[in-house]
Coordinates of C-alpha atoms in Angstrom, one line a residue:
M85 CA 126.0 83.6 54.2
S86 CA 124.9 84.7 57.6
A87 CA 124.2 88.2 56.3
V88 CA 121.6 86.8 53.9
S89 CA 120.0 84.3 56.3
D90 CA 119.8 87.0 58.9
R91 CA 117.4 88.9 56.7
L92 CA 114.9 86.0 56.9
P93 CA 112.3 85.2 59.6
T94 CA 112.3 81.9 61.4
F95 CA 111.0 79.2 59.1
P96 CA 107.4 78.9 60.3
W97 CA 106.9 75.2 59.8
D98 CA 109.6 74.4 62.4
K99 CA 107.2 75.7 65.1
L100 CA 104.8 72.9 64.3
V101 CA 107.2 70.1 65.1
P102 CA 106.0 69.4 68.7
Y103 CA 102.3 69.5 67.6
K104 CA 103.1 67.0 64.8
A105 CA 104.6 64.7 67.3
T106 CA 101.5 64.9 69.4
A107 CA 99.3 64.2 66.4
A108 CA 101.5 61.3 65.3
A109 CA 101.1 59.7 68.7
H110 CA 97.3 59.2 68.2
P111 CA 96.4 55.5 68.2
G112 CA 94.9 55.9 64.7
G113 CA 97.9 57.8 63.3
I114 CA 98.3 61.4 62.2
V115 CA 96.0 63.1 59.8
D116 CA 98.2 65.8 58.3
L117 CA 96.1 68.7 57.0
S118 CA 98.8 71.3 57.4
V119 CA 101.0 71.7 54.4
G120 CA 98.6 71.0 51.5
T121 CA 100.9 68.8 49.4
P122 CA 99.2 66.7 46.8
V123 CA 98.8 63.0 47.7
D124 CA 97.1 61.5 44.7
P125 CA 98.9 59.9 41.8
V126 CA 100.5 61.9 39.0
P127 CA 98.2 61.4 36.0
E128 CA 99.4 58.4 33.9
L129 CA 99.7 60.4 30.7
V130 CA 102.0 62.8 32.5
Q131 CA 104.1 60.0 33.8
K132 CA 104.4 58.5 30.4
A133 CA 105.5 61.8 28.9
L134 CA 108.2 62.2 31.6
I135 CA 109.5 58.6 31.0
A136 CA 109.5 59.1 27.2
A137 CA 111.7 62.2 27.7
A138 CA 114.0 60.6 30.2
D139 CA 116.9 60.3 27.7
S140 CA 117.7 64.0 27.8
P141 CA 121.5 64.3 28.0
G142 CA 121.7 67.9 26.8
Y143 CA 120.9 71.2 28.6
P144 CA 117.3 72.3 28.4
T145 CA 116.5 75.9 27.5
V146 CA 115.3 78.4 30.1
W147 CA 112.6 79.7 27.7
G148 CA 111.4 76.1 27.2
T149 CA 110.8 74.2 24.0
P150 CA 108.5 75.7 21.3
E151 CA 106.1 72.9 22.1
L152 CA 106.0 73.9 25.8
R153 CA 105.3 77.5 24.9
D154 CA 102.6 76.4 22.5
A155 CA 101.0 74.3 25.3
I156 CA 101.1 77.3 27.7
T157 CA 99.6 79.8 25.2
G158 CA 96.9 77.2 24.2
W159 CA 96.0 76.7 27.8
L160 CA 95.9 80.4 28.6
E161 CA 93.4 80.9 25.7
R162 CA 91.3 77.8 26.3
R163 CA 91.0 78.0 30.1
L164 CA 91.5 81.6 31.0
G165 CA 90.0 83.4 28.0
A166 CA 93.3 85.2 27.3
R167 CA 93.6 86.6 23.8
G168 CA 96.5 87.4 21.5
V169 CA 99.0 85.5 23.6
T170 CA 102.3 84.7 21.9
H171 CA 105.5 83.0 22.9
K172 CA 106.9 86.3 24.1
H173 CA 104.0 86.5 26.6
V174 CA 105.1 83.3 28.5
L175 CA 108.1 82.1 30.6
P176 CA 108.5 78.7 32.2
I177 CA 109.8 78.8 35.8
V178 CA 111.1 76.1 38.2
G179 CA 108.0 76.0 40.4
S180 CA 106.2 79.1 41.6
K181 CA 107.9 79.4 45.0
E182 CA 111.3 80.2 43.6
L183 CA 109.8 82.9 41.4
V184 CA 108.0 84.5 44.4
A185 CA 111.2 84.4 46.5
W186 CA 113.6 85.8 43.9
L187 CA 111.4 88.1 41.8
P188 CA 112.2 91.3 43.7
T189 CA 115.9 90.5 43.4
Q190 CA 115.5 89.7 39.6
L191 CA 113.6 93.0 39.1
G192 CA 116.5 94.9 40.7
L193 CA 114.6 96.1 43.7
G194 CA 116.5 97.1 46.8
P195 CA 116.5 99.5 49.8
G196 CA 113.9 102.2 49.4
D197 CA 111.8 100.2 47.0
R198 CA 108.4 98.9 48.3
V199 CA 106.7 95.5 47.8
A200 CA 103.1 95.1 48.8
H201 CA 101.1 91.9 49.4
P202 CA 97.7 91.0 51.0
R203 CA 97.4 91.3 54.8
L204 CA 96.8 87.5 55.0
A205 CA 99.3 85.9 52.6
Y206 CA 101.7 83.2 51.6
P207 CA 104.9 84.1 53.7
T208 CA 107.2 83.9 50.7
Y209 CA 106.0 87.3 49.4
E210 CA 107.6 88.9 52.4
V211 CA 110.7 86.7 52.1
G212 CA 111.2 87.8 48.5
A213 CA 111.3 91.5 49.6
R214 CA 113.6 90.7 52.5
L215 CA 116.1 88.9 50.2
A216 CA 116.2 92.0 48.0
R217 CA 116.5 94.3 51.0
A218 CA 113.4 96.0 49.8
D219 CA 110.6 97.3 52.1
Y220 CA 107.4 95.4 52.4
E221 CA 103.9 96.2 53.5
V222 CA 100.5 94.6 53.6
Y223 CA 97.1 95.8 52.4
D224 CA 93.4 95.1 52.6
D225 CA 92.7 97.1 49.4
P226 CA 95.7 97.8 47.3
T227 CA 94.2 100.9 45.8
G228 CA 94.6 102.5 49.3
L229 CA 98.3 102.2 49.2
D230 CA 100.6 105.1 48.6
P231 CA 101.9 104.4 45.1
R232 CA 105.2 106.4 45.6
G233 CA 108.1 104.0 45.6
L234 CA 105.7 101.0 45.2
R235 CA 107.6 98.9 42.7
L236 CA 105.8 95.5 43.0
L237 CA 102.2 94.7 43.9
W238 CA 101.3 91.1 44.6
L239 CA 97.7 89.9 44.1
N240 CA 96.7 86.4 45.2
S241 CA 93.3 85.2 44.0
P242 CA 92.2 82.6 45.0
S243 CA 94.0 83.4 48.2
N244 CA 96.3 81.1 50.1
P245 CA 95.4 80.8 53.0
T246 CA 91.8 82.2 53.0
G247 CA 90.4 80.9 49.7
K248 CA 89.1 84.4 49.0
V249 CA 88.4 85.2 45.4
L250 CA 88.6 88.7 43.9
S251 CA 85.7 89.4 41.5
K252 CA 86.2 90.5 37.9
A253 CA 85.1 94.0 38.9
E254 CA 87.7 94.2 41.8
L255 CA 90.5 92.9 39.5
T256 CA 89.6 95.4 36.8
R257 CA 89.7 98.3 39.3
I258 CA 93.0 97.2 40.7
V259 CA 94.6 96.7 37.3
A260 CA 93.5 100.2 36.3
W261 CA 94.9 101.7 39.5
A262 CA 98.3 100.0 39.1
R263 CA 98.6 101.2 35.5
E264 CA 97.6 104.7 36.5
H265 CA 100.4 104.8 39.0
G266 CA 103.0 102.8 37.1
V267 CA 103.0 100.0 39.6
L268 CA 104.0 96.5 38.3
L269 CA 101.3 94.0 39.2
F270 CA 102.0 90.3 39.7
S271 CA 99.0 88.1 40.2
D272 CA 99.5 84.7 41.9
E273 CA 96.8 82.5 40.3
C274 CA 98.1 79.0 41.3
Y275 CA 94.7 77.9 42.6
L276 CA 92.6 79.4 39.7
E277 CA 91.2 76.1 38.5
L278 CA 90.0 75.1 42.0
G279 CA 86.9 77.4 42.4
W280 CA 84.1 76.0 44.5
S281 CA 81.5 78.6 45.4
A282 CA 83.1 81.2 43.2
D283 CA 84.5 81.2 39.7
P284 CA 88.0 82.8 39.8
V285 CA 89.0 85.1 36.9
S286 CA 92.5 85.8 35.7
V287 CA 94.1 89.3 35.3
L288 CA 94.8 88.0 31.7
H289 CA 91.1 88.1 30.9
P290 CA 90.4 90.8 28.4
E291 CA 87.4 92.1 30.4
V292 CA 89.9 92.7 33.3
N293 CA 92.8 94.2 31.4
G294 CA 91.1 95.8 28.5
G295 CA 92.9 93.6 26.0
S296 CA 96.3 94.7 27.0
Y297 CA 98.9 92.9 29.1
E298 CA 100.9 96.1 29.9
G299 CA 102.2 96.1 33.4
I300 CA 100.6 92.8 34.5
V301 CA 102.0 89.3 34.9
S302 CA 100.2 86.2 36.2
V303 CA 101.8 83.2 37.9
H304 CA 100.5 79.7 37.3
S305 CA 101.5 76.3 38.7
L306 CA 100.9 72.6 37.8
S307 CA 101.5 71.5 41.4
K308 CA 97.9 71.6 42.6
R309 CA 95.8 71.1 39.5
S310 CA 97.9 68.2 38.1
N311 CA 99.5 66.8 41.3
L312 CA 103.0 67.9 40.0
A313 CA 104.4 69.5 43.1
G314 CA 107.4 67.1 42.9
Y315 CA 108.1 68.1 39.3
R316 CA 108.5 71.8 39.9
A317 CA 106.6 73.0 36.9
A318 CA 105.1 76.5 36.6
F319 CA 105.1 79.5 34.3
L320 CA 104.5 83.2 34.0
A321 CA 102.3 84.9 31.5
G322 CA 101.8 88.6 30.7
D323 CA 103.7 91.7 29.7
P324 CA 106.6 90.8 27.3
A325 CA 108.4 94.0 28.5
V326 CA 108.7 92.4 31.9
L327 CA 109.2 88.8 30.9
G328 CA 111.9 89.6 28.3
P329 CA 114.4 90.9 30.9
L330 CA 113.5 88.2 33.3
L331 CA 114.3 85.6 30.7
E332 CA 117.8 87.1 30.2
I333 CA 118.4 87.2 33.9
R334 CA 117.3 83.6 34.3
K335 CA 119.5 82.5 31.4
H336 CA 122.5 83.9 33.2
G337 CA 121.3 82.2 36.5
G338 CA 120.7 78.8 34.9
M339 CA 117.1 78.8 36.1
M340 CA 115.9 76.1 33.7
T341 CA 113.1 73.5 34.0
S342 CA 114.4 70.0 33.2
A343 CA 113.7 68.6 29.8
P344 CA 111.6 65.7 31.1
T345 CA 109.6 68.1 33.3
Q346 CA 109.0 70.3 30.2
A347 CA 107.6 67.2 28.4
A348 CA 105.4 66.3 31.3
A349 CA 104.1 69.9 31.5
I350 CA 103.1 69.8 27.8
A351 CA 101.1 66.6 28.5
A352 CA 99.5 68.1 31.6
L353 CA 98.5 71.4 30.0
G354 CA 97.0 69.6 27.0
D355 CA 94.6 67.5 29.0
D356 CA 91.6 68.8 31.0
T357 CA 90.1 65.4 31.9
H358 CA 92.6 64.7 34.8
V359 CA 92.0 68.2 36.1
R360 CA 88.2 67.5 36.3
E361 CA 88.8 64.2 38.0
Q362 CA 91.1 65.7 40.6
R363 CA 88.6 68.5 41.3
E364 CA 86.0 65.9 42.0
R365 CA 88.3 64.2 44.6
Y366 CA 89.0 67.5 46.3
A367 CA 85.3 68.6 46.2
A368 CA 84.3 65.4 48.1
R369 CA 87.0 65.9 50.7
R370 CA 86.2 69.5 51.1
T371 CA 82.5 68.8 51.7
A372 CA 83.3 66.1 54.3
L373 CA 85.8 68.2 56.2
R374 CA 83.8 71.4 56.0
E375 CA 80.7 69.7 57.5
A376 CA 82.8 68.0 60.2
L377 CA 84.5 71.3 61.2
L378 CA 81.2 73.1 61.4
N379 CA 79.6 70.4 63.5
H380 CA 82.6 70.6 65.8
G381 CA 82.0 74.3 66.5
F382 CA 84.2 76.0 63.9
R383 CA 83.2 78.9 61.7
I384 CA 84.6 78.9 58.2
E385 CA 85.2 82.2 56.4
H386 CA 85.9 82.7 52.7
S387 CA 87.2 79.4 51.4
E388 CA 85.4 79.9 48.1
A389 CA 88.3 78.4 46.2
G390 CA 91.6 76.6 46.6
L391 CA 92.7 73.7 48.7
Y392 CA 92.1 75.0 52.2
L393 CA 89.4 75.8 54.7
W394 CA 90.0 79.0 56.7
A395 CA 88.4 78.0 60.1
T396 CA 88.2 79.5 63.5
R397 CA 86.8 78.8 67.0
D398 CA 87.5 82.5 68.0
E399 CA 90.4 81.5 70.1
P400 CA 94.2 81.8 69.7
C401 CA 95.3 79.8 66.7
W402 CA 97.9 77.8 68.6
T403 CA 95.2 76.7 71.1
T404 CA 93.2 75.4 68.2
V405 CA 96.3 73.7 66.8
A406 CA 96.9 72.0 70.1
H407 CA 93.3 70.9 70.4
L408 CA 93.3 69.3 67.0
A409 CA 96.7 67.7 67.5
D410 CA 95.2 65.9 70.6
L411 CA 92.8 64.4 68.1
G412 CA 95.6 63.4 65.8
I413 CA 94.9 66.1 63.3
L414 CA 97.6 68.6 62.3
V415 CA 96.7 72.0 60.8
A416 CA 98.5 75.2 60.1
P417 CA 98.1 78.1 62.5
G418 CA 96.7 81.2 60.9
D419 CA 99.5 83.5 62.2
F420 CA 101.9 81.8 59.8
Y421 CA 100.1 84.1 57.2
G422 CA 100.2 87.3 59.2
P423 CA 99.0 88.7 62.6
A424 CA 95.4 89.0 61.2
G425 CA 95.2 85.2 61.2
E426 CA 95.9 84.8 64.9
T427 CA 92.5 83.3 65.6
F428 CA 92.3 81.1 62.5
V429 CA 93.7 77.8 61.3
R430 CA 94.2 76.7 57.7
V431 CA 92.9 73.2 57.1
A432 CA 94.1 71.5 53.9
I433 CA 91.8 69.2 51.9
T434 CA 94.7 67.3 50.3
A435 CA 94.8 64.2 52.5
T436 CA 93.7 60.8 51.1
D437 CA 90.1 59.8 51.3
E438 CA 91.0 57.4 54.1
R439 CA 92.7 60.1 56.2
V440 CA 90.0 62.6 55.6
Q441 CA 87.4 60.0 56.8
A442 CA 89.6 59.5 59.9
A443 CA 89.5 63.2 60.6
V444 CA 85.8 63.4 60.1
E445 CA 85.3 60.5 62.6
R446 CA 87.6 62.2 65.2
L447 CA 85.9 65.5 64.9
A448 CA 82.5 63.8 65.5

């Protein structure tokens, strides 16, 4: 056990504990803008679907029910503009984080193989490479990487933490480069439906991939767009030649989404109204927090999409974390996402309206 755990970095969130205590001691209570976990209710139609499927004594299937696969393919075509998507092009997963962490292992990567991810990125991309004992490296533009030995390329648009969105032209160029060099491309698109000043595009769009899914897979989650982080509902979509072997591996590993969760996901994917309503909540919170941070002396970069504001006062990030903790506001230090974030903090817009208003008043 220690041999595996020794491959991993210190869990970053543990470093925030003393700052959380400081923020919690504020007379008005803590405003936690650090993790970005959904706080609004699960949509009623999703709850009803979960309850209706509660009597599920048998084992669920790893590939999901045909109804779930229909719901996924329908959503991909309706919302992302994907074309010609069949059941073989999709695979349910138990939340997107487990996939990110275990994908290099499930792909059979190991010492000497390389995994690349953005310079500022979700830490679990690196964790996945470490678990597989593969090498990992960061990039600003992936087409500048040496493709030799590069077995897995992660894209993340919209980005966590920065909210940066890759344009259709950039995605098209990167997909073409990856195919030219035989590099498997996985695109983490979990924030795709949360564009603000940009309209995010999927690698599954035919204008990006030329009508072929060869060598590309996208990752999608219901956690953010449907408030289902507690359900662990997500899925992959893309190249059947990649998803087929992953399905077999996951069957052996028992990586199956629960039957009630599958029923809930069907309901969530079939309804766009609750997504629009949730977007409106987040848009109002984002506007309020953005204005308050700017007035407080912050500069905000990127943040065109997603659930975070990437903010800086051009000082060490932990100095900013401490300053905001004294105001009862907890944020994530930018260096959690790589050394390039050492002067930034990530501010989540996922708190309740009441807590966001408290943060706005304190920043004023």
